[in-house]
């Protein structure tokens, strides 16, 4: 197994856990937990594959991703009380999955000989679409649209990956460094409350 495949599976499990935990928080039943676990884990990669014309999409040819997401859902169903005892567990797992998925997306795009700009875009797509679907199904505004420099951090990490790739830095080092930067930037944004400027409600009422 390559490092890319390993990190992709770790990211799948982490993102699947966030979907399942959100479902538990919304008091969904087992089906809802498994569904949110699955769509959160595969949403970004599926969209990336469709944009690249890679069909059938990855999880249909590699069912291990399907089983990993179901495992995460069942684990959350059985042990959600213990998981929620970990402070900010959803945010930590989301940051981990985000870092891994963005880098996996950029790597796959570059392997398909996509332009550097296109590779960054597909990295952002891979890292964010699953979370967007999760939040929408849970009746929430997607995190990427409202706080914590979410999308910008993906772009920064994607550009870093492309830059290291351009410098011919070894692939595994490029993956680990870029994913780590995204992970820690995401946690810093949450901790320090970094946000884009928003339109004030008062100005909308005038």
Short mmCIF file of N, CA and C in Angstrom, two decimals, residues 3-92:
data_model
loop_
_atom_site.label_atom_id
_atom_site.label_comp_id
_atom_site.label_asym_id
_atom_site.label_seq_id
_atom_site.Cartn_x
_atom_site.Cartn_y
_atom_site.Cartn_z
N UNK A 3 1.78 5.37 0.47
CA UNK A 3 1.43 6.37 1.48
C UNK A 3 0.17 7.12 1.06
N UNK A 4 0.03 7.40 -0.23
CA UNK A 4 -1.15 8.11 -0.73
C UNK A 4 -2.43 7.34 -0.40
N UNK A 5 -2.42 6.04 -0.65
CA UNK A 5 -3.60 5.21 -0.36
C UNK A 5 -3.87 5.16 1.13
N UNK A 6 -2.82 5.04 1.93
CA UNK A 6 -2.98 4.98 3.38
C UNK A 6 -3.60 6.27 3.91
N UNK A 7 -3.06 7.42 3.48
CA UNK A 7 -3.58 8.70 3.94
C UNK A 7 -5.01 8.91 3.46
N UNK A 8 -5.32 8.44 2.26
CA UNK A 8 -6.68 8.56 1.73
C UNK A 8 -7.65 7.77 2.60
N UNK A 9 -7.26 6.60 3.05
CA UNK A 9 -8.13 5.78 3.89
C UNK A 9 -8.27 6.38 5.29
N UNK A 10 -7.18 6.93 5.82
CA UNK A 10 -7.26 7.61 7.12
C UNK A 10 -8.19 8.81 7.02
N UNK A 11 -8.05 9.58 5.94
CA UNK A 11 -8.93 10.72 5.73
C UNK A 11 -10.38 10.29 5.58
N UNK A 12 -10.60 9.18 4.89
CA UNK A 12 -11.96 8.65 4.73
C UNK A 12 -12.57 8.32 6.08
N UNK A 13 -11.81 7.64 6.93
CA UNK A 13 -12.32 7.27 8.25
C UNK A 13 -12.60 8.51 9.10
N UNK A 14 -11.68 9.48 9.06
CA UNK A 14 -11.85 10.70 9.85
C UNK A 14 -13.07 11.49 9.40
N UNK A 15 -13.23 11.69 8.09
CA UNK A 15 -14.38 12.43 7.59
C UNK A 15 -15.67 11.66 7.84
N UNK A 16 -15.64 10.33 7.70
CA UNK A 16 -16.82 9.53 7.97
C UNK A 16 -17.26 9.68 9.43
N UNK A 17 -16.29 9.72 10.34
CA UNK A 17 -16.62 9.94 11.75
C UNK A 17 -17.30 11.28 11.97
N UNK A 18 -16.85 12.32 11.27
CA UNK A 18 -17.49 13.63 11.46
C UNK A 18 -18.94 13.58 10.99
N UNK A 19 -19.18 12.91 9.86
CA UNK A 19 -20.56 12.78 9.39
C UNK A 19 -21.43 12.04 10.37
N UNK A 20 -20.90 10.94 10.90
CA UNK A 20 -21.66 10.14 11.86
C UNK A 20 -21.92 10.91 13.16
N UNK A 21 -20.92 11.65 13.62
CA UNK A 21 -21.08 12.42 14.86
C UNK A 21 -22.10 13.55 14.69
N UNK A 22 -22.09 14.20 13.54
CA UNK A 22 -23.10 15.22 13.27
C UNK A 22 -24.49 14.59 13.25
N UNK A 23 -24.61 13.40 12.67
CA UNK A 23 -25.89 12.69 12.64
C UNK A 23 -26.38 12.36 14.04
N UNK A 24 -25.47 11.92 14.90
CA UNK A 24 -25.84 11.63 16.29
C UNK A 24 -26.29 12.90 16.99
N UNK A 25 -25.55 13.99 16.77
CA UNK A 25 -25.91 15.27 17.39
C UNK A 25 -27.29 15.73 16.94
N UNK A 26 -27.67 15.39 15.71
CA UNK A 26 -28.98 15.75 15.17
C UNK A 26 -30.05 14.71 15.50
N UNK A 27 -29.67 13.72 16.33
CA UNK A 27 -30.59 12.67 16.80
C UNK A 27 -31.16 11.84 15.65
N UNK A 28 -30.33 11.54 14.65
CA UNK A 28 -30.74 10.67 13.55
C UNK A 28 -30.67 9.21 13.98
N UNK A 29 -31.40 8.35 13.25
CA UNK A 29 -31.35 6.92 13.54
C UNK A 29 -30.12 6.29 12.89
N UNK A 30 -29.99 4.96 13.01
CA UNK A 30 -28.80 4.28 12.49
C UNK A 30 -28.63 4.51 11.00
N UNK A 31 -29.73 4.47 10.24
CA UNK A 31 -29.62 4.70 8.80
C UNK A 31 -29.07 6.10 8.52
N UNK A 32 -29.57 7.10 9.24
CA UNK A 32 -29.09 8.46 9.05
C UNK A 32 -27.62 8.60 9.39
N UNK A 33 -27.20 7.90 10.45
CA UNK A 33 -25.79 7.94 10.85
C UNK A 33 -24.90 7.34 9.76
N UNK A 34 -25.31 6.19 9.24
CA UNK A 34 -24.52 5.52 8.20
C UNK A 34 -24.52 6.33 6.90
N UNK A 35 -25.67 6.93 6.58
CA UNK A 35 -25.75 7.72 5.35
C UNK A 35 -24.83 8.94 5.41
N UNK A 36 -24.90 9.70 6.53
CA UNK A 36 -24.04 10.88 6.65
C UNK A 36 -22.58 10.48 6.71
N UNK A 37 -22.30 9.36 7.35
CA UNK A 37 -20.93 8.86 7.39
C UNK A 37 -20.41 8.60 5.98
N UNK A 38 -21.24 7.96 5.16
CA UNK A 38 -20.84 7.58 3.81
C UNK A 38 -20.68 8.78 2.90
N UNK A 39 -21.69 9.65 2.84
CA UNK A 39 -21.63 10.77 1.89
C UNK A 39 -20.54 11.77 2.27
N UNK A 40 -20.28 11.92 3.58
CA UNK A 40 -19.20 12.82 3.99
C UNK A 40 -17.85 12.28 3.53
N UNK A 41 -17.70 10.97 3.63
CA UNK A 41 -16.42 10.35 3.29
C UNK A 41 -16.15 10.32 1.79
N UNK A 42 -17.19 10.14 0.98
CA UNK A 42 -16.95 9.92 -0.46
C UNK A 42 -17.39 11.09 -1.35
N UNK A 43 -18.06 12.09 -0.76
CA UNK A 43 -18.61 13.18 -1.57
C UNK A 43 -17.57 13.95 -2.36
N UNK A 44 -16.48 14.32 -1.71
CA UNK A 44 -15.44 15.11 -2.38
C UNK A 44 -14.72 14.32 -3.46
N UNK A 45 -14.32 13.09 -3.12
CA UNK A 45 -13.61 12.26 -4.08
C UNK A 45 -14.47 11.89 -5.28
N UNK A 46 -15.76 11.66 -5.03
CA UNK A 46 -16.67 11.34 -6.13
C UNK A 46 -16.80 12.51 -7.09
N UNK A 47 -16.96 13.71 -6.53
CA UNK A 47 -17.07 14.92 -7.37
C UNK A 47 -15.79 15.13 -8.17
N UNK A 48 -14.65 14.93 -7.51
CA UNK A 48 -13.35 15.05 -8.21
C UNK A 48 -13.26 14.07 -9.38
N UNK A 49 -13.62 12.82 -9.14
CA UNK A 49 -13.54 11.82 -10.20
C UNK A 49 -14.46 12.14 -11.37
N UNK A 50 -15.65 12.64 -11.06
CA UNK A 50 -16.59 13.01 -12.12
C UNK A 50 -16.04 14.16 -12.95
N UNK A 51 -15.41 15.14 -12.29
CA UNK A 51 -14.83 16.27 -13.02
C UNK A 51 -13.65 15.83 -13.88
N UNK A 52 -12.92 14.82 -13.42
CA UNK A 52 -11.78 14.31 -14.18
C UNK A 52 -12.21 13.30 -15.25
N UNK A 53 -13.46 12.88 -15.20
CA UNK A 53 -13.92 11.86 -16.13
C UNK A 53 -13.49 10.46 -15.75
N UNK A 54 -13.12 10.28 -14.47
CA UNK A 54 -12.71 8.96 -13.99
C UNK A 54 -13.93 8.17 -13.53
N UNK A 55 -14.50 7.41 -14.41
CA UNK A 55 -15.67 6.61 -14.06
C UNK A 55 -15.43 5.15 -14.45
N UNK A 56 -16.00 4.21 -13.66
CA UNK A 56 -16.77 4.42 -12.43
C UNK A 56 -15.91 5.11 -11.36
N UNK A 57 -16.54 5.87 -10.48
CA UNK A 57 -15.81 6.62 -9.47
C UNK A 57 -15.13 5.67 -8.50
N UNK A 58 -14.19 6.21 -7.74
CA UNK A 58 -13.22 5.41 -6.99
C UNK A 58 -13.83 4.37 -6.07
N UNK A 59 -14.90 4.72 -5.32
CA UNK A 59 -15.39 3.78 -4.31
C UNK A 59 -16.14 2.60 -4.93
N UNK A 60 -16.52 2.70 -6.21
CA UNK A 60 -17.17 1.58 -6.89
C UNK A 60 -16.15 0.52 -7.31
N UNK A 61 -14.94 0.97 -7.63
CA UNK A 61 -13.86 0.04 -7.97
C UNK A 61 -13.07 -0.41 -6.75
N UNK A 62 -13.12 0.40 -5.68
CA UNK A 62 -12.40 0.08 -4.45
C UNK A 62 -13.39 0.12 -3.28
N UNK A 63 -14.14 -0.97 -3.08
CA UNK A 63 -15.20 -0.98 -2.06
C UNK A 63 -14.69 -0.83 -0.64
N UNK A 64 -13.36 -0.91 -0.44
CA UNK A 64 -12.82 -0.72 0.91
C UNK A 64 -13.22 0.64 1.47
N UNK A 65 -13.35 1.66 0.61
CA UNK A 65 -13.75 2.98 1.09
C UNK A 65 -15.18 2.94 1.62
N UNK A 66 -16.04 2.18 0.97
CA UNK A 66 -17.42 2.01 1.42
C UNK A 66 -17.43 1.34 2.79
N UNK A 67 -16.64 0.29 2.95
CA UNK A 67 -16.62 -0.43 4.22
C UNK A 67 -16.00 0.41 5.33
N UNK A 68 -15.00 1.20 5.00
CA UNK A 68 -14.39 2.07 6.01
C UNK A 68 -15.41 3.08 6.53
N UNK A 69 -16.20 3.66 5.63
CA UNK A 69 -17.19 4.65 6.06
C UNK A 69 -18.28 4.00 6.90
N UNK A 70 -18.69 2.78 6.55
CA UNK A 70 -19.69 2.07 7.35
C UNK A 70 -19.13 1.70 8.72
N UNK A 71 -17.86 1.29 8.75
CA UNK A 71 -17.22 0.98 10.03
C UNK A 71 -17.21 2.20 10.94
N UNK A 72 -16.87 3.35 10.37
CA UNK A 72 -16.87 4.59 11.15
C UNK A 72 -18.26 4.90 11.67
N UNK A 73 -19.28 4.67 10.84
CA UNK A 73 -20.66 4.92 11.26
C UNK A 73 -21.08 4.01 12.40
N UNK A 74 -20.77 2.72 12.29
CA UNK A 74 -21.14 1.78 13.34
C UNK A 74 -20.37 2.07 14.64
N UNK A 75 -19.09 2.39 14.52
CA UNK A 75 -18.29 2.74 15.71
C UNK A 75 -18.89 3.95 16.42
N UNK A 76 -19.30 4.93 15.64
CA UNK A 76 -19.90 6.13 16.23
C UNK A 76 -21.23 5.80 16.89
N UNK A 77 -22.03 4.96 16.25
CA UNK A 77 -23.32 4.55 16.82
C UNK A 77 -23.12 3.87 18.17
N UNK A 78 -22.08 3.05 18.28
CA UNK A 78 -21.85 2.28 19.50
C UNK A 78 -21.12 3.08 20.58
N UNK A 79 -20.22 3.97 20.16
CA UNK A 79 -19.34 4.63 21.13
C UNK A 79 -19.44 6.15 21.09
N UNK A 80 -20.57 6.70 20.64
CA UNK A 80 -20.65 8.15 20.49
C UNK A 80 -20.50 8.90 21.82
N UNK A 81 -20.95 8.31 22.91
CA UNK A 81 -20.82 8.99 24.21
C UNK A 81 -19.35 9.19 24.56
N UNK A 82 -18.56 8.16 24.31
CA UNK A 82 -17.12 8.26 24.60
C UNK A 82 -16.45 9.25 23.65
N UNK A 83 -16.84 9.24 22.38
CA UNK A 83 -16.24 10.15 21.41
C UNK A 83 -16.53 11.60 21.74
N UNK A 84 -17.76 11.88 22.16
CA UNK A 84 -18.13 13.26 22.46
C UNK A 84 -17.46 13.79 23.73
N UNK A 85 -16.84 12.90 24.51
CA UNK A 85 -16.10 13.35 25.68
C UNK A 85 -14.79 14.02 25.28
N UNK A 86 -14.33 13.74 24.06
CA UNK A 86 -13.11 14.37 23.56
C UNK A 86 -13.47 15.78 23.10
N UNK A 87 -12.85 16.77 23.69
CA UNK A 87 -13.19 18.16 23.40
C UNK A 87 -12.97 18.49 21.92
N UNK A 88 -14.01 19.06 21.31
CA UNK A 88 -13.96 19.50 19.90
C UNK A 88 -13.61 18.36 18.95
N UNK A 89 -14.11 17.16 19.22
CA UNK A 89 -13.76 15.99 18.43
C UNK A 89 -14.12 16.16 16.96
N UNK A 90 -15.29 16.74 16.66
CA UNK A 90 -15.70 16.88 15.27
C UNK A 90 -14.76 17.82 14.53
N UNK A 91 -14.36 18.92 15.18
CA UNK A 91 -13.48 19.89 14.54
C UNK A 91 -12.09 19.30 14.29
N UNK A 92 -11.59 18.52 15.24
CA UNK A 92 -10.27 17.91 15.09
C UNK A 92 -10.27 16.90 13.94
#
